[in-house]
XYZ file of C-alpha atoms in Angstrom:
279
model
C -6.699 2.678 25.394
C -3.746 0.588 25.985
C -1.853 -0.967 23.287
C -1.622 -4.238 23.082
C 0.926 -6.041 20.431
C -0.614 -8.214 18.084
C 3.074 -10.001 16.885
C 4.825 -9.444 20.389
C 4.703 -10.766 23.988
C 3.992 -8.678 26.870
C 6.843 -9.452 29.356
C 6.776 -6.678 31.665
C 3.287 -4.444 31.652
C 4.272 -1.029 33.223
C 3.073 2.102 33.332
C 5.467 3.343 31.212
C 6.647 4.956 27.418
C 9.616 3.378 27.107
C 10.411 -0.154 25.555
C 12.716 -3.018 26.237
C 12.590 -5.143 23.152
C 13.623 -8.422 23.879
C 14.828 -10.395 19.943
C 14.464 -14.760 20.659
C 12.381 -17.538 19.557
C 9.869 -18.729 22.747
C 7.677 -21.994 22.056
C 6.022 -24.428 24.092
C 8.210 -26.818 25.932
C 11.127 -24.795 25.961
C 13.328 -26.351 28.852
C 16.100 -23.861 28.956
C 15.302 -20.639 30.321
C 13.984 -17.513 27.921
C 13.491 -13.467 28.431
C 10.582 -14.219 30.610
C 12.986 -15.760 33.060
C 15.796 -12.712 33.001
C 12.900 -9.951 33.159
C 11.195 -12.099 36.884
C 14.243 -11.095 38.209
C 15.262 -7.552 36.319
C 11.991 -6.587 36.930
C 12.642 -3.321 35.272
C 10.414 0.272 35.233
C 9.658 -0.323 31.749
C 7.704 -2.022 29.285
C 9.513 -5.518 27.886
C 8.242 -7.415 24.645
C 9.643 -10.233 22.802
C 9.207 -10.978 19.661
C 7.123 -14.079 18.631
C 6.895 -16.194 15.790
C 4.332 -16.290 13.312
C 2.189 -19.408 14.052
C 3.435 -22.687 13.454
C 2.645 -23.618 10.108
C 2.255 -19.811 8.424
C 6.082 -19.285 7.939
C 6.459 -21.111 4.594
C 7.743 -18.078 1.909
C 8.759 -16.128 4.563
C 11.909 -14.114 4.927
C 13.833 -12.322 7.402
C 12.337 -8.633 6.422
C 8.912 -10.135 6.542
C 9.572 -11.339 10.635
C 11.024 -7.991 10.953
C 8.582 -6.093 9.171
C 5.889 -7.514 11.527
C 7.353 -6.442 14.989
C 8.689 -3.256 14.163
C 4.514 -2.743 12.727
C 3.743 -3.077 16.494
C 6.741 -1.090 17.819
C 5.739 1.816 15.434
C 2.290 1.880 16.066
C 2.412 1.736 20.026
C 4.252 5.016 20.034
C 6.610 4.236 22.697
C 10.392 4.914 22.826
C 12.543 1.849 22.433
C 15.296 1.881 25.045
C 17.223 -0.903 24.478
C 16.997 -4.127 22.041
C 17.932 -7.623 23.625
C 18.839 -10.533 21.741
C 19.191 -14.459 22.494
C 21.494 -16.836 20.235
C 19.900 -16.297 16.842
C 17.440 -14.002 18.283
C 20.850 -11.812 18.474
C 20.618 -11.598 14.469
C 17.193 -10.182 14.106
C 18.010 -7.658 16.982
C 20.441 -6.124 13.993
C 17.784 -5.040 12.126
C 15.511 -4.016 15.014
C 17.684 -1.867 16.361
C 18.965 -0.393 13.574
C 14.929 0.760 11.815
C 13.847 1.541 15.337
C 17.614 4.183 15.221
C 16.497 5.511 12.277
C 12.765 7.079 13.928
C 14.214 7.877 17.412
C 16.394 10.643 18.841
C 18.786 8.032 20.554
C 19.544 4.714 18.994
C 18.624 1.917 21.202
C 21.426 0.207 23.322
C 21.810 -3.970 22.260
C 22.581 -6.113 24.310
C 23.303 -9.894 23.296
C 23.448 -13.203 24.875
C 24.948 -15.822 22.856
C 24.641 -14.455 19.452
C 25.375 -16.357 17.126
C 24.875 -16.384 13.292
C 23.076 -19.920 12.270
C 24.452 -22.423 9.350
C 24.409 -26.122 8.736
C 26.354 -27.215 12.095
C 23.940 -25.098 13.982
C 20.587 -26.417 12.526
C 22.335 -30.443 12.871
C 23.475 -29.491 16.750
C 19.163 -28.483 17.416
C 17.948 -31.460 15.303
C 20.861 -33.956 17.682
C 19.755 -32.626 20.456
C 16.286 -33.010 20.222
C 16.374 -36.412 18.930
C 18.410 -37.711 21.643
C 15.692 -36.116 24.403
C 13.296 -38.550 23.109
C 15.707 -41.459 25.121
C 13.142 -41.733 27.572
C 10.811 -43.043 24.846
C 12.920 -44.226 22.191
C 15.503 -47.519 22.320
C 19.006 -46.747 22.037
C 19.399 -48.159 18.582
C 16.093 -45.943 17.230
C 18.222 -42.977 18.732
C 21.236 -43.484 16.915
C 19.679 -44.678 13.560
C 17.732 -41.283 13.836
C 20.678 -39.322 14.827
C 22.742 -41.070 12.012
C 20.019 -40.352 9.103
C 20.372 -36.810 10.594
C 24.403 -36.550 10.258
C 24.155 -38.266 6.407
C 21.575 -35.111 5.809
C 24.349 -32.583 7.567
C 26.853 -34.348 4.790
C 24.790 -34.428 1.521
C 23.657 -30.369 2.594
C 25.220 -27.438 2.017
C 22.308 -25.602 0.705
C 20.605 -24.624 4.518
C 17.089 -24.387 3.162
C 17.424 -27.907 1.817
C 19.256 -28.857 5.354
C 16.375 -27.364 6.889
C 13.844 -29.231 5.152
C 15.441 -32.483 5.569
C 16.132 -32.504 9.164
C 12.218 -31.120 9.765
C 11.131 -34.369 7.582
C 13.138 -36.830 9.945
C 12.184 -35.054 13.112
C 8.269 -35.716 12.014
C 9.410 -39.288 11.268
C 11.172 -40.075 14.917
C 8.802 -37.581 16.979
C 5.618 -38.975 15.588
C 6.972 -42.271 16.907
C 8.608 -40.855 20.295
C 4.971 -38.828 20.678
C 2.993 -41.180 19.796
C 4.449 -43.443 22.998
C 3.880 -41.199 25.263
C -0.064 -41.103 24.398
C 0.248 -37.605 22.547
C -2.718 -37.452 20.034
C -2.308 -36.126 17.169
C -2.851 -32.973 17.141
C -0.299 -32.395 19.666
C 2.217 -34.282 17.879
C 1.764 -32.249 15.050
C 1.725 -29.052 16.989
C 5.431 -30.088 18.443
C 6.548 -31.045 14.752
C 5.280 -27.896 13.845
C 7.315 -26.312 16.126
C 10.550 -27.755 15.205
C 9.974 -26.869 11.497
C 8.914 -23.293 12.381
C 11.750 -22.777 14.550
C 14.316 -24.239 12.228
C 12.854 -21.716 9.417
C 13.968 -19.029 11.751
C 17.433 -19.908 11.268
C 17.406 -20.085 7.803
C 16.006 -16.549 7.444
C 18.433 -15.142 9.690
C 20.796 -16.483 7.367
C 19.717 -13.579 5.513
C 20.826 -11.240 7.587
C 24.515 -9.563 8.028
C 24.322 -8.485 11.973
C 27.909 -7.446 12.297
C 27.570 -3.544 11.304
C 25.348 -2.765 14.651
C 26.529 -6.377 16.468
C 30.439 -4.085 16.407
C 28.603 -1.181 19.087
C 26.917 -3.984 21.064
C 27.603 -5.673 24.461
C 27.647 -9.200 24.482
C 27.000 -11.433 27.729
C 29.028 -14.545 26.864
C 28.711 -18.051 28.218
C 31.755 -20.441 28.661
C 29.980 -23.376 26.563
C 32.274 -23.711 23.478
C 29.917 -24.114 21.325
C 27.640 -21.432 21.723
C 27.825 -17.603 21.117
C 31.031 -16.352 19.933
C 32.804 -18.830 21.589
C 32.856 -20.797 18.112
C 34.556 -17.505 16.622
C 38.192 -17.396 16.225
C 40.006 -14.775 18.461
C 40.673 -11.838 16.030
C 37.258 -12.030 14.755
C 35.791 -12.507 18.752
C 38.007 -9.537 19.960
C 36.446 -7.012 16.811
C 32.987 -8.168 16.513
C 31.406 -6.569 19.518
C 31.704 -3.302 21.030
C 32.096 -5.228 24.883
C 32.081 -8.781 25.433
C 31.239 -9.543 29.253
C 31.912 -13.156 29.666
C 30.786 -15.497 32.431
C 31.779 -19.171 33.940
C 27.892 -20.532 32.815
C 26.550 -23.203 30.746
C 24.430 -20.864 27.425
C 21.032 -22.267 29.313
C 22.150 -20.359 32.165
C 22.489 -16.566 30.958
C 19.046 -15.732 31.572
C 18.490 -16.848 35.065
C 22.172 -16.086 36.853
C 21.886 -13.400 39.249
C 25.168 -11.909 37.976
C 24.396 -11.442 34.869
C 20.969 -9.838 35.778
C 23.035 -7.283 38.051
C 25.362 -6.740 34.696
C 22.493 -6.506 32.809
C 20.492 -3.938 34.778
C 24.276 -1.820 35.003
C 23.765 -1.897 30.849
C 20.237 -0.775 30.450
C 21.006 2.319 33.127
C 24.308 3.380 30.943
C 25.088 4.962 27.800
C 23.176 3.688 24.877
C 25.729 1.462 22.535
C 22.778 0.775 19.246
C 23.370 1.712 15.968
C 22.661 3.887 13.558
C-alpha cells in the first residue's frame, strides 16, 4: 500500500524511498511562487512533501513542537529516508527542528537547504499585514487604505508582546477584508475562509518565535535574494557571514527564488553533494 501523508503535501510522487522535505506555509491565493513551483522544474528522482498547516481555524493553543510533532508523525511512519530538508522564509525555522529529529533516527543527517530564512518578530508580522492591506487597492479607496494601514502601524507601536501583535493585526485584517471581500461579491464563507487564512498564517510566525534555528541553520546552505528586506539580508554582516554554513546569493526579488532557473541548477548541484544537516 502506498503511503499517503495525512499532515503533508505530495509534491513529487516517485517511485522512490527517499524524501525531500520541503518546510513553508502554502494557502490559497498565494501569488508569489511556493515549493510546488521549484520542484516543476527540479523535477527530482525522489519523493518531495511540504509541510501544511493545520486547518484554518484549529491552530488556536498551538505551539511550534505541536506543528512539528505532526509532520515528523508522517515522516516516521512512511518509513522512507529523508534526504534533504528545504525551507522557505519562516518555513526556514521549522526546517531546524525537522532536520535535526529526522538526524537523530537516520544514518546520515539530512542536508538543509534555505531560501530566505528568516526568524519572524513584530516588523515581520506588520510588513505581511501592510502588504496585504494595500492589495485590496483595487477594491478599497485610497483613504480606507491608509486609515487601515495606519490602525495597523499604531498596533506595531503599542506591541511588543508578538502574540498580542498577532492578534491585533488578525482583528483589523477581518475588519478591512470583510469590507474589501465583501465588494468583490465574496460570500461569506469565503471571506471568512481568507480571514482565516491570514490569522492561521500569522500564528505560524508566532510559534516559530519559539524556536532557536541557528544551531543546525550554522551547517546549512542558504539561497539568498537581493531584496533587503528579506532573508538574511536584514542581518548585520558579522552575524550574516557566521550564521550559515554557505550563503549562495542571487540578483532576484525573494518572490523569485523558487522559479529562477539558476537557482534550480544550484539547487539540484546541493541535493547531489555532501549532506550539510545537523545533528
Amino acid at each position: 500500500m502506498v503511503f499517503r501523508p495525512a499532515r503533508c503535501n505530495v509534491l513529487n510522487d516517485v517511485g522512490s524511498n527517499e524524501l525531500i522535505l520541503a518546510s513553508d506555509f502554502p494557502a490559497t491565493g498565494r501569488t508569489i511562487p511556493g515549493f510546488a513551483d521549484l520542484v516543476a522544474k527540479l523535477r527530482p528522482h525522489r519523493q518531495v512533501w511540504e509541510t501544511a498547516p493545520p486547518p484554518a481555524g484549529t491552530e488556536t493553543g498551538l505551539h511550534a513542537t505541536d506543528y512539528v510533532d505532526a509532520w515528523l508523525a508522517d515522516v516516521r511512519e512512511s518509513g522512507l529516508r529523508v534526504t534533504a530538508v528545504l525551507g522557505y522564509c519562516v518555513g526556514g525555522v521549522f526546517a531546524a527542528p525537522l532536520a535535526e529529529h529526522i538526524a537523530s533516527w537516520q544514518d546520515e543527517p539530512p542536508a538543509v537547504i534555505l531560501f530566505d530564512p528568516e526568524r519572524p518578530d513584530g516588523a515581520l508580522i506588520h510588513r505581511h499585514y501592510h502588504e496585504l492591506v494595500a492589495g485590496l487597492s483595487s477594491v478599497l479607496s485610497t483613504d480606507e487604505i491608509q486609515a487601515a494601514q495606519e490602525r495597523g502601524r499604531k498596533a506595531r507601536e503599542q506591541h511588543d508582546d508578538l502574540p498580542a501583535l498577532a492578534a491585533e493585526l488578525s482583528s483589523l485584517f477581518a475588519d478591512v477584508g470583510e469590507v474589501g471581500f465583501t465588494r468583490v461579491g465574496l460570500d461569506p464563507a469565503r471571506r471568512g475562509e481568507l480571514v482565516a487564512t491570514f490569522r492561521g498564517f500569522v500564528h505560524y510566525l508566532v510559534v516559530a518565535a519559539e524556536v532557536d534555528p541557528v544551531p543546525v541553520w550554522r551547517r546549512a546552505t542558504a539561497v539568498s535574494s537581493h531584496s533587503p528586506l528579506n532573508g538574511l539580508n536584514v542581518l548585520g554582516a558579522e552575524e550574516r557571514d557566521t550564521i550559515v554554513a554557505r550563503d549562495i546569493r542571487f540578483a532576484l526579488d525573494h518572490g523569485d527564488l523558487l522559479r529562477d532557473d539558476d537557482v534550480v541548477r544550484h539547487v539540484a548541484d546541493a541535493l547531489d553533494g555532501t549532506p550539510t544537516g545537523a545533528r
